[in-house]
């Protein structure tokens, strides 16, 4: 279970994320609606241990250590963080990402073989910017799950590419159910790998009946006036602005494009 309690992030000039409390379980997709790209990205970074909150907490199971969360989580397609650069070819993107997976496996240095094996032969020589949004997200999820340490996947604003949720929502559901990230060479009786999957979106899809949450859902109620005319505290203390900590870097570079610790997306 991935949980947050009163997770709050202050920016330099304004609140990046109002207090938010959510729970996300394995084998399910949680959609969190958040207004504005800056807020969505801050939430996605915090949920994967890549941005330290100003207050509140985020934990994976009973472990609240940021390093453990980073190792076991992945942020996917986050603008200005690790979204694929449009000038890359598909083969170059895959080569970069596989090289940063913190595990040794046969196709680590063979991007063409990996693409063919995972069903992407048709896009071998295409440019990233030419891909259909759903196809690109599928590729990114498969690359993310090349890291077998990943238990949590947070997709940042998948709905920014298209108004059609059928381009991305089924992929999130397949990832949660353990239907993605499977090695085609593994035995047929290999058990699925269910995941905790969170989509941070600008708008909840019509007809979605799965778990949902709203960024800022734990914000305290407005201050009440006491009998003596003084203002009663709402219980949320003002915080100093905090940004990405020096010990939690995730810059928008190809080295950090990937999943989990060790440079993984």
PDB file of C-alpha atoms in Angstrom, residues 20-262:
ATOM      1  CA  UNK A  20      -3.247  15.587   0.429  1.00  0.00           C
ATOM      2  CA  UNK A  21      -4.055  12.198   1.935  1.00  0.00           C
ATOM      3  CA  UNK A  22      -4.434   9.163  -0.340  1.00  0.00           C
ATOM      4  CA  UNK A  23      -4.117   5.373  -0.331  1.00  0.00           C
ATOM      5  CA  UNK A  24      -3.218   3.273  -3.347  1.00  0.00           C
ATOM      6  CA  UNK A  25      -3.262  -0.509  -3.279  1.00  0.00           C
ATOM      7  CA  UNK A  26      -1.538  -3.143  -5.347  1.00  0.00           C
ATOM      8  CA  UNK A  27      -3.271  -4.369  -8.508  1.00  0.00           C
ATOM      9  CA  UNK A  28      -5.388  -1.234  -8.802  1.00  0.00           C
ATOM     10  CA  UNK A  29      -5.199   2.155 -10.484  1.00  0.00           C
ATOM     11  CA  UNK A  30      -5.695   5.274  -8.381  1.00  0.00           C
ATOM     12  CA  UNK A  31      -6.460   8.449 -10.335  1.00  0.00           C
ATOM     13  CA  UNK A  32      -5.659  11.707  -8.543  1.00  0.00           C
ATOM     14  CA  UNK A  33      -7.092  14.891 -10.019  1.00  0.00           C
ATOM     15  CA  UNK A  34      -4.844  17.928  -9.611  1.00  0.00           C
ATOM     16  CA  UNK A  35      -5.165  21.369 -11.178  1.00  0.00           C
ATOM     17  CA  UNK A  36      -2.173  22.679 -13.100  1.00  0.00           C
ATOM     18  CA  UNK A  37       0.891  20.927 -14.460  1.00  0.00           C
ATOM     19  CA  UNK A  38       3.141  22.264 -11.714  1.00  0.00           C
ATOM     20  CA  UNK A  39       0.939  20.727  -9.016  1.00  0.00           C
ATOM     21  CA  UNK A  40       0.623  17.425 -10.844  1.00  0.00           C
ATOM     22  CA  UNK A  41       4.372  17.122 -11.270  1.00  0.00           C
ATOM     23  CA  UNK A  42       5.073  18.054  -7.636  1.00  0.00           C
ATOM     24  CA  UNK A  43       2.639  15.358  -6.503  1.00  0.00           C
ATOM     25  CA  UNK A  44       4.144  12.761  -8.840  1.00  0.00           C
ATOM     26  CA  UNK A  45       7.653  13.579  -7.593  1.00  0.00           C
ATOM     27  CA  UNK A  46       6.565  13.343  -3.959  1.00  0.00           C
ATOM     28  CA  UNK A  47       4.732  10.042  -4.463  1.00  0.00           C
ATOM     29  CA  UNK A  48       7.940   8.499  -5.814  1.00  0.00           C
ATOM     30  CA  UNK A  49      10.257   9.922  -3.155  1.00  0.00           C
ATOM     31  CA  UNK A  50      11.900  12.410  -5.493  1.00  0.00           C
ATOM     32  CA  UNK A  51      10.671  15.583  -3.775  1.00  0.00           C
ATOM     33  CA  UNK A  52      10.777  15.979  -0.025  1.00  0.00           C
ATOM     34  CA  UNK A  53       7.489  17.265   1.401  1.00  0.00           C
ATOM     35  CA  UNK A  54       7.365  20.424   3.507  1.00  0.00           C
ATOM     36  CA  UNK A  55       5.112  18.549   5.929  1.00  0.00           C
ATOM     37  CA  UNK A  56       3.164  15.331   6.093  1.00  0.00           C
ATOM     38  CA  UNK A  57       4.413  11.948   4.954  1.00  0.00           C
ATOM     39  CA  UNK A  58       4.465   9.385   2.196  1.00  0.00           C
ATOM     40  CA  UNK A  59       5.210   5.718   2.791  1.00  0.00           C
ATOM     41  CA  UNK A  60       5.292   2.422   0.963  1.00  0.00           C
ATOM     42  CA  UNK A  61       3.906  -0.194   3.315  1.00  0.00           C
ATOM     43  CA  UNK A  62       5.379   0.393   6.755  1.00  0.00           C
ATOM     44  CA  UNK A  63       8.568   1.917   5.365  1.00  0.00           C
ATOM     45  CA  UNK A  64       8.643   5.715   5.363  1.00  0.00           C
ATOM     46  CA  UNK A  65      12.242   6.005   4.124  1.00  0.00           C
ATOM     47  CA  UNK A  66      12.575   8.168   1.030  1.00  0.00           C
ATOM     48  CA  UNK A  67      15.448   6.057  -0.288  1.00  0.00           C
ATOM     49  CA  UNK A  68      13.354   2.878  -0.142  1.00  0.00           C
ATOM     50  CA  UNK A  69      10.477   4.583  -1.939  1.00  0.00           C
ATOM     51  CA  UNK A  70      12.782   5.880  -4.673  1.00  0.00           C
ATOM     52  CA  UNK A  71      14.260   2.438  -5.237  1.00  0.00           C
ATOM     53  CA  UNK A  72      10.876   0.745  -5.554  1.00  0.00           C
ATOM     54  CA  UNK A  73       9.001   3.424  -7.498  1.00  0.00           C
ATOM     55  CA  UNK A  74       9.060   5.027 -10.926  1.00  0.00           C
ATOM     56  CA  UNK A  75       7.795   8.312 -12.290  1.00  0.00           C
ATOM     57  CA  UNK A  76       6.722   8.064 -15.924  1.00  0.00           C
ATOM     58  CA  UNK A  77       6.457  10.735 -18.641  1.00  0.00           C
ATOM     59  CA  UNK A  78       6.783  13.742 -16.338  1.00  0.00           C
ATOM     60  CA  UNK A  79       7.116  17.043 -18.264  1.00  0.00           C
ATOM     61  CA  UNK A  80      10.476  18.774 -17.758  1.00  0.00           C
ATOM     62  CA  UNK A  81      11.602  15.853 -15.607  1.00  0.00           C
ATOM     63  CA  UNK A  82      11.833  12.648 -17.633  1.00  0.00           C
ATOM     64  CA  UNK A  83       9.367  12.863 -20.519  1.00  0.00           C
ATOM     65  CA  UNK A  84      11.108  11.556 -23.668  1.00  0.00           C
ATOM     66  CA  UNK A  85      12.876  14.199 -25.704  1.00  0.00           C
ATOM     67  CA  UNK A  86      11.290  14.563 -29.122  1.00  0.00           C
ATOM     68  CA  UNK A  87      14.583  14.720 -30.973  1.00  0.00           C
ATOM     69  CA  UNK A  88      15.375  11.119 -30.007  1.00  0.00           C
ATOM     70  CA  UNK A  89      14.731   8.097 -32.147  1.00  0.00           C
ATOM     71  CA  UNK A  90      12.910   5.206 -30.519  1.00  0.00           C
ATOM     72  CA  UNK A  91      16.063   3.117 -30.687  1.00  0.00           C
ATOM     73  CA  UNK A  92      18.089   5.855 -28.943  1.00  0.00           C
ATOM     74  CA  UNK A  93      15.469   6.256 -26.220  1.00  0.00           C
ATOM     75  CA  UNK A  94      15.454   2.537 -25.521  1.00  0.00           C
ATOM     76  CA  UNK A  95      19.257   2.352 -25.583  1.00  0.00           C
ATOM     77  CA  UNK A  96      19.525   5.139 -22.994  1.00  0.00           C
ATOM     78  CA  UNK A  97      16.864   3.735 -20.700  1.00  0.00           C
ATOM     79  CA  UNK A  98      18.017   0.121 -20.751  1.00  0.00           C
ATOM     80  CA  UNK A  99      21.585   1.200 -19.996  1.00  0.00           C
ATOM     81  CA  UNK A 100      20.372   2.731 -16.734  1.00  0.00           C
ATOM     82  CA  UNK A 101      18.403  -0.250 -15.461  1.00  0.00           C
ATOM     83  CA  UNK A 102      20.165  -1.333 -12.214  1.00  0.00           C
ATOM     84  CA  UNK A 103      20.090  -4.995 -13.202  1.00  0.00           C
ATOM     85  CA  UNK A 104      22.067  -7.149 -15.573  1.00  0.00           C
ATOM     86  CA  UNK A 105      20.052  -8.837 -18.315  1.00  0.00           C
ATOM     87  CA  UNK A 106      20.759 -10.074 -21.790  1.00  0.00           C
ATOM     88  CA  UNK A 107      19.150  -7.246 -23.774  1.00  0.00           C
ATOM     89  CA  UNK A 108      20.588  -4.418 -21.686  1.00  0.00           C
ATOM     90  CA  UNK A 109      22.918  -3.352 -24.508  1.00  0.00           C
ATOM     91  CA  UNK A 110      20.738  -4.644 -27.357  1.00  0.00           C
ATOM     92  CA  UNK A 111      17.927  -2.113 -27.836  1.00  0.00           C
ATOM     93  CA  UNK A 112      16.865  -3.530 -31.197  1.00  0.00           C
ATOM     94  CA  UNK A 113      16.523  -7.036 -29.777  1.00  0.00           C
ATOM     95  CA  UNK A 114      14.578  -5.676 -26.799  1.00  0.00           C
ATOM     96  CA  UNK A 115      12.185  -3.732 -29.042  1.00  0.00           C
ATOM     97  CA  UNK A 116      11.514  -6.723 -31.259  1.00  0.00           C
ATOM     98  CA  UNK A 117      11.032  -9.076 -28.311  1.00  0.00           C
ATOM     99  CA  UNK A 118       8.503  -6.735 -26.663  1.00  0.00           C
ATOM    100  CA  UNK A 119       6.428  -6.151 -29.765  1.00  0.00           C
ATOM    101  CA  UNK A 120       7.770  -2.794 -30.948  1.00  0.00           C
ATOM    102  CA  UNK A 121       9.347  -3.910 -34.234  1.00  0.00           C
ATOM    103  CA  UNK A 122       7.039  -1.555 -36.167  1.00  0.00           C
ATOM    104  CA  UNK A 123       8.468   1.579 -34.513  1.00  0.00           C
ATOM    105  CA  UNK A 124      12.173   0.660 -34.546  1.00  0.00           C
ATOM    106  CA  UNK A 125      13.226   3.511 -36.827  1.00  0.00           C
ATOM    107  CA  UNK A 126      10.657   6.127 -35.860  1.00  0.00           C
ATOM    108  CA  UNK A 127      11.199   9.373 -34.008  1.00  0.00           C
ATOM    109  CA  UNK A 128       9.698   9.764 -30.553  1.00  0.00           C
ATOM    110  CA  UNK A 129       7.649  12.794 -31.617  1.00  0.00           C
ATOM    111  CA  UNK A 130       5.971  10.784 -34.384  1.00  0.00           C
ATOM    112  CA  UNK A 131       4.555   8.100 -32.091  1.00  0.00           C
ATOM    113  CA  UNK A 132       0.913   7.806 -31.167  1.00  0.00           C
ATOM    114  CA  UNK A 133       0.505   8.878 -27.487  1.00  0.00           C
ATOM    115  CA  UNK A 134      -0.766   5.469 -26.445  1.00  0.00           C
ATOM    116  CA  UNK A 135       2.048   3.679 -28.208  1.00  0.00           C
ATOM    117  CA  UNK A 136       4.652   5.928 -26.598  1.00  0.00           C
ATOM    118  CA  UNK A 137       3.184   5.415 -23.146  1.00  0.00           C
ATOM    119  CA  UNK A 138       3.159   1.655 -23.674  1.00  0.00           C
ATOM    120  CA  UNK A 139       6.840   1.812 -24.607  1.00  0.00           C
ATOM    121  CA  UNK A 140       7.668   3.917 -21.556  1.00  0.00           C
ATOM    122  CA  UNK A 141       5.833   1.543 -19.220  1.00  0.00           C
ATOM    123  CA  UNK A 142       7.615  -1.489 -20.630  1.00  0.00           C
ATOM    124  CA  UNK A 143      10.973   0.283 -20.241  1.00  0.00           C
ATOM    125  CA  UNK A 144      10.080   1.268 -16.689  1.00  0.00           C
ATOM    126  CA  UNK A 145       9.237  -2.315 -15.780  1.00  0.00           C
ATOM    127  CA  UNK A 146      12.547  -3.600 -17.075  1.00  0.00           C
ATOM    128  CA  UNK A 147      13.589  -2.667 -13.554  1.00  0.00           C
ATOM    129  CA  UNK A 148      12.339  -5.582 -11.463  1.00  0.00           C
ATOM    130  CA  UNK A 149      12.624  -3.548  -8.247  1.00  0.00           C
ATOM    131  CA  UNK A 150       9.732  -1.300  -9.230  1.00  0.00           C
ATOM    132  CA  UNK A 151       6.490  -1.865  -7.312  1.00  0.00           C
ATOM    133  CA  UNK A 152       4.962   1.614  -7.719  1.00  0.00           C
ATOM    134  CA  UNK A 153       4.385   3.430 -11.007  1.00  0.00           C
ATOM    135  CA  UNK A 154       3.220   7.055 -11.064  1.00  0.00           C
ATOM    136  CA  UNK A 155       2.282   8.464 -14.477  1.00  0.00           C
ATOM    137  CA  UNK A 156       2.338  12.253 -14.661  1.00  0.00           C
ATOM    138  CA  UNK A 157      -0.514  13.806 -16.653  1.00  0.00           C
ATOM    139  CA  UNK A 158      -1.209  11.050 -19.203  1.00  0.00           C
ATOM    140  CA  UNK A 159      -4.303  12.984 -20.283  1.00  0.00           C
ATOM    141  CA  UNK A 160      -2.234  15.960 -21.475  1.00  0.00           C
ATOM    142  CA  UNK A 161      -1.520  14.184 -24.767  1.00  0.00           C
ATOM    143  CA  UNK A 162      -5.102  13.362 -25.746  1.00  0.00           C
ATOM    144  CA  UNK A 163      -8.656  13.893 -24.557  1.00  0.00           C
ATOM    145  CA  UNK A 164      -9.366  10.212 -25.213  1.00  0.00           C
ATOM    146  CA  UNK A 165      -8.737   8.206 -22.015  1.00  0.00           C
ATOM    147  CA  UNK A 166      -8.813   4.961 -23.991  1.00  0.00           C
ATOM    148  CA  UNK A 167      -5.302   5.879 -25.200  1.00  0.00           C
ATOM    149  CA  UNK A 168      -3.819   5.617 -21.692  1.00  0.00           C
ATOM    150  CA  UNK A 169      -6.236   4.294 -19.063  1.00  0.00           C
ATOM    151  CA  UNK A 170      -6.252   0.648 -20.264  1.00  0.00           C
ATOM    152  CA  UNK A 171      -2.440   0.690 -20.188  1.00  0.00           C
ATOM    153  CA  UNK A 172      -2.465   1.795 -16.554  1.00  0.00           C
ATOM    154  CA  UNK A 173      -4.952  -0.968 -15.749  1.00  0.00           C
ATOM    155  CA  UNK A 174      -2.820  -3.554 -17.550  1.00  0.00           C
ATOM    156  CA  UNK A 175       0.262  -2.419 -15.635  1.00  0.00           C
ATOM    157  CA  UNK A 176      -1.584  -2.642 -12.310  1.00  0.00           C
ATOM    158  CA  UNK A 177      -2.790  -6.159 -13.147  1.00  0.00           C
ATOM    159  CA  UNK A 178       0.732  -7.315 -13.958  1.00  0.00           C
ATOM    160  CA  UNK A 179       0.091  -7.715 -17.674  1.00  0.00           C
ATOM    161  CA  UNK A 180       2.973  -5.432 -18.697  1.00  0.00           C
ATOM    162  CA  UNK A 181       6.664  -5.814 -18.032  1.00  0.00           C
ATOM    163  CA  UNK A 182       6.623  -9.559 -18.601  1.00  0.00           C
ATOM    164  CA  UNK A 183       9.701 -11.135 -20.168  1.00  0.00           C
ATOM    165  CA  UNK A 184       8.522 -12.911 -23.335  1.00  0.00           C
ATOM    166  CA  UNK A 185      11.205 -15.554 -22.687  1.00  0.00           C
ATOM    167  CA  UNK A 186       9.918 -16.394 -19.204  1.00  0.00           C
ATOM    168  CA  UNK A 187       7.993 -19.640 -18.593  1.00  0.00           C
ATOM    169  CA  UNK A 188       4.270 -19.581 -19.284  1.00  0.00           C
ATOM    170  CA  UNK A 189       3.477 -20.291 -15.642  1.00  0.00           C
ATOM    171  CA  UNK A 190       5.407 -17.249 -14.381  1.00  0.00           C
ATOM    172  CA  UNK A 191       3.072 -15.429 -11.964  1.00  0.00           C
ATOM    173  CA  UNK A 192       1.950 -11.910 -12.867  1.00  0.00           C
ATOM    174  CA  UNK A 193       3.590  -8.903 -11.269  1.00  0.00           C
ATOM    175  CA  UNK A 194       0.781  -6.691  -9.929  1.00  0.00           C
ATOM    176  CA  UNK A 195       1.739  -3.087  -9.223  1.00  0.00           C
ATOM    177  CA  UNK A 196       0.532  -0.005  -7.426  1.00  0.00           C
ATOM    178  CA  UNK A 197      -0.303   2.402 -10.256  1.00  0.00           C
ATOM    179  CA  UNK A 198      -1.198   6.074  -9.821  1.00  0.00           C
ATOM    180  CA  UNK A 199      -2.253   8.408 -12.608  1.00  0.00           C
ATOM    181  CA  UNK A 200      -2.047  12.116 -11.736  1.00  0.00           C
ATOM    182  CA  UNK A 201      -4.518  13.733 -14.114  1.00  0.00           C
ATOM    183  CA  UNK A 202      -6.033  17.086 -14.952  1.00  0.00           C
ATOM    184  CA  UNK A 203      -9.528  15.636 -15.263  1.00  0.00           C
ATOM    185  CA  UNK A 204     -11.059  12.364 -14.169  1.00  0.00           C
ATOM    186  CA  UNK A 205     -12.335  10.358 -17.151  1.00  0.00           C
ATOM    187  CA  UNK A 206     -16.083  10.103 -17.622  1.00  0.00           C
ATOM    188  CA  UNK A 207     -17.386   6.759 -16.464  1.00  0.00           C
ATOM    189  CA  UNK A 208     -14.351   5.878 -14.348  1.00  0.00           C
ATOM    190  CA  UNK A 209     -15.531   3.884 -11.321  1.00  0.00           C
ATOM    191  CA  UNK A 210     -12.154   2.984  -9.842  1.00  0.00           C
ATOM    192  CA  UNK A 211     -10.415   4.664  -6.893  1.00  0.00           C
ATOM    193  CA  UNK A 212     -10.052   8.442  -7.121  1.00  0.00           C
ATOM    194  CA  UNK A 213      -8.697  11.269  -5.017  1.00  0.00           C
ATOM    195  CA  UNK A 214      -8.377  15.037  -5.234  1.00  0.00           C
ATOM    196  CA  UNK A 215      -5.117  16.877  -4.630  1.00  0.00           C
ATOM    197  CA  UNK A 216      -5.636  19.059  -1.566  1.00  0.00           C
ATOM    198  CA  UNK A 217      -8.316  16.787  -0.098  1.00  0.00           C
ATOM    199  CA  UNK A 218      -6.773  17.007   3.376  1.00  0.00           C
ATOM    200  CA  UNK A 219      -6.519  20.785   3.527  1.00  0.00           C
ATOM    201  CA  UNK A 220      -7.750  22.061   6.877  1.00  0.00           C
ATOM    202  CA  UNK A 221     -11.064  23.902   7.047  1.00  0.00           C
ATOM    203  CA  UNK A 222     -10.942  27.710   7.216  1.00  0.00           C
ATOM    204  CA  UNK A 223      -9.984  29.165  10.590  1.00  0.00           C
ATOM    205  CA  UNK A 224     -12.791  29.476  13.109  1.00  0.00           C
ATOM    206  CA  UNK A 225     -13.281  32.573  15.259  1.00  0.00           C
ATOM    207  CA  UNK A 226     -13.095  32.004  18.998  1.00  0.00           C
ATOM    208  CA  UNK A 227     -15.376  33.709  21.492  1.00  0.00           C
ATOM    209  CA  UNK A 228     -12.680  36.216  22.432  1.00  0.00           C
ATOM    210  CA  UNK A 229     -12.466  37.363  18.828  1.00  0.00           C
ATOM    211  CA  UNK A 230      -9.080  35.775  18.157  1.00  0.00           C
ATOM    212  CA  UNK A 231      -8.523  33.533  15.196  1.00  0.00           C
ATOM    213  CA  UNK A 232      -8.244  29.827  15.931  1.00  0.00           C
ATOM    214  CA  UNK A 233      -5.455  28.078  14.119  1.00  0.00           C
ATOM    215  CA  UNK A 234      -6.462  25.709  11.340  1.00  0.00           C
ATOM    216  CA  UNK A 235      -3.766  23.275  12.513  1.00  0.00           C
ATOM    217  CA  UNK A 236      -1.543  23.713   9.457  1.00  0.00           C
ATOM    218  CA  UNK A 237       1.599  25.635  10.299  1.00  0.00           C
ATOM    219  CA  UNK A 238       3.186  27.835   7.630  1.00  0.00           C
ATOM    220  CA  UNK A 239       6.215  26.229   6.025  1.00  0.00           C
ATOM    221  CA  UNK A 240       9.374  27.596   4.554  1.00  0.00           C
ATOM    222  CA  UNK A 241       9.551  27.101   0.785  1.00  0.00           C
ATOM    223  CA  UNK A 242      11.182  23.819  -0.138  1.00  0.00           C
ATOM    224  CA  UNK A 243      12.251  22.543  -3.481  1.00  0.00           C
ATOM    225  CA  UNK A 244      13.990  19.375  -4.558  1.00  0.00           C
ATOM    226  CA  UNK A 245      16.589  18.559  -1.915  1.00  0.00           C
ATOM    227  CA  UNK A 246      20.261  18.260  -2.740  1.00  0.00           C
ATOM    228  CA  UNK A 247      20.206  14.616  -1.662  1.00  0.00           C
ATOM    229  CA  UNK A 248      17.145  13.806  -3.760  1.00  0.00           C
ATOM    230  CA  UNK A 249      18.131  14.960  -7.263  1.00  0.00           C
ATOM    231  CA  UNK A 250      16.068  14.181 -10.322  1.00  0.00           C
ATOM    232  CA  UNK A 251      17.113  16.547 -13.064  1.00  0.00           C
ATOM    233  CA  UNK A 252      15.663  16.625 -16.549  1.00  0.00           C
ATOM    234  CA  UNK A 253      18.609  14.872 -18.161  1.00  0.00           C
ATOM    235  CA  UNK A 254      18.949  11.662 -20.079  1.00  0.00           C
ATOM    236  CA  UNK A 255      20.929  10.151 -17.197  1.00  0.00           C
ATOM    237  CA  UNK A 256      17.888  10.502 -14.943  1.00  0.00           C
ATOM    238  CA  UNK A 257      15.219   9.628 -17.465  1.00  0.00           C
ATOM    239  CA  UNK A 258      14.379   6.315 -15.869  1.00  0.00           C
ATOM    240  CA  UNK A 259      12.639   4.373 -13.095  1.00  0.00           C
ATOM    241  CA  UNK A 260      13.802   3.999  -9.505  1.00  0.00           C
ATOM    242  CA  UNK A 261      17.204   4.571  -7.941  1.00  0.00           C
ATOM    243  CA  UNK A 262      20.455   4.355  -9.831  1.00  0.00           C
TER     244      UNK A 262
END
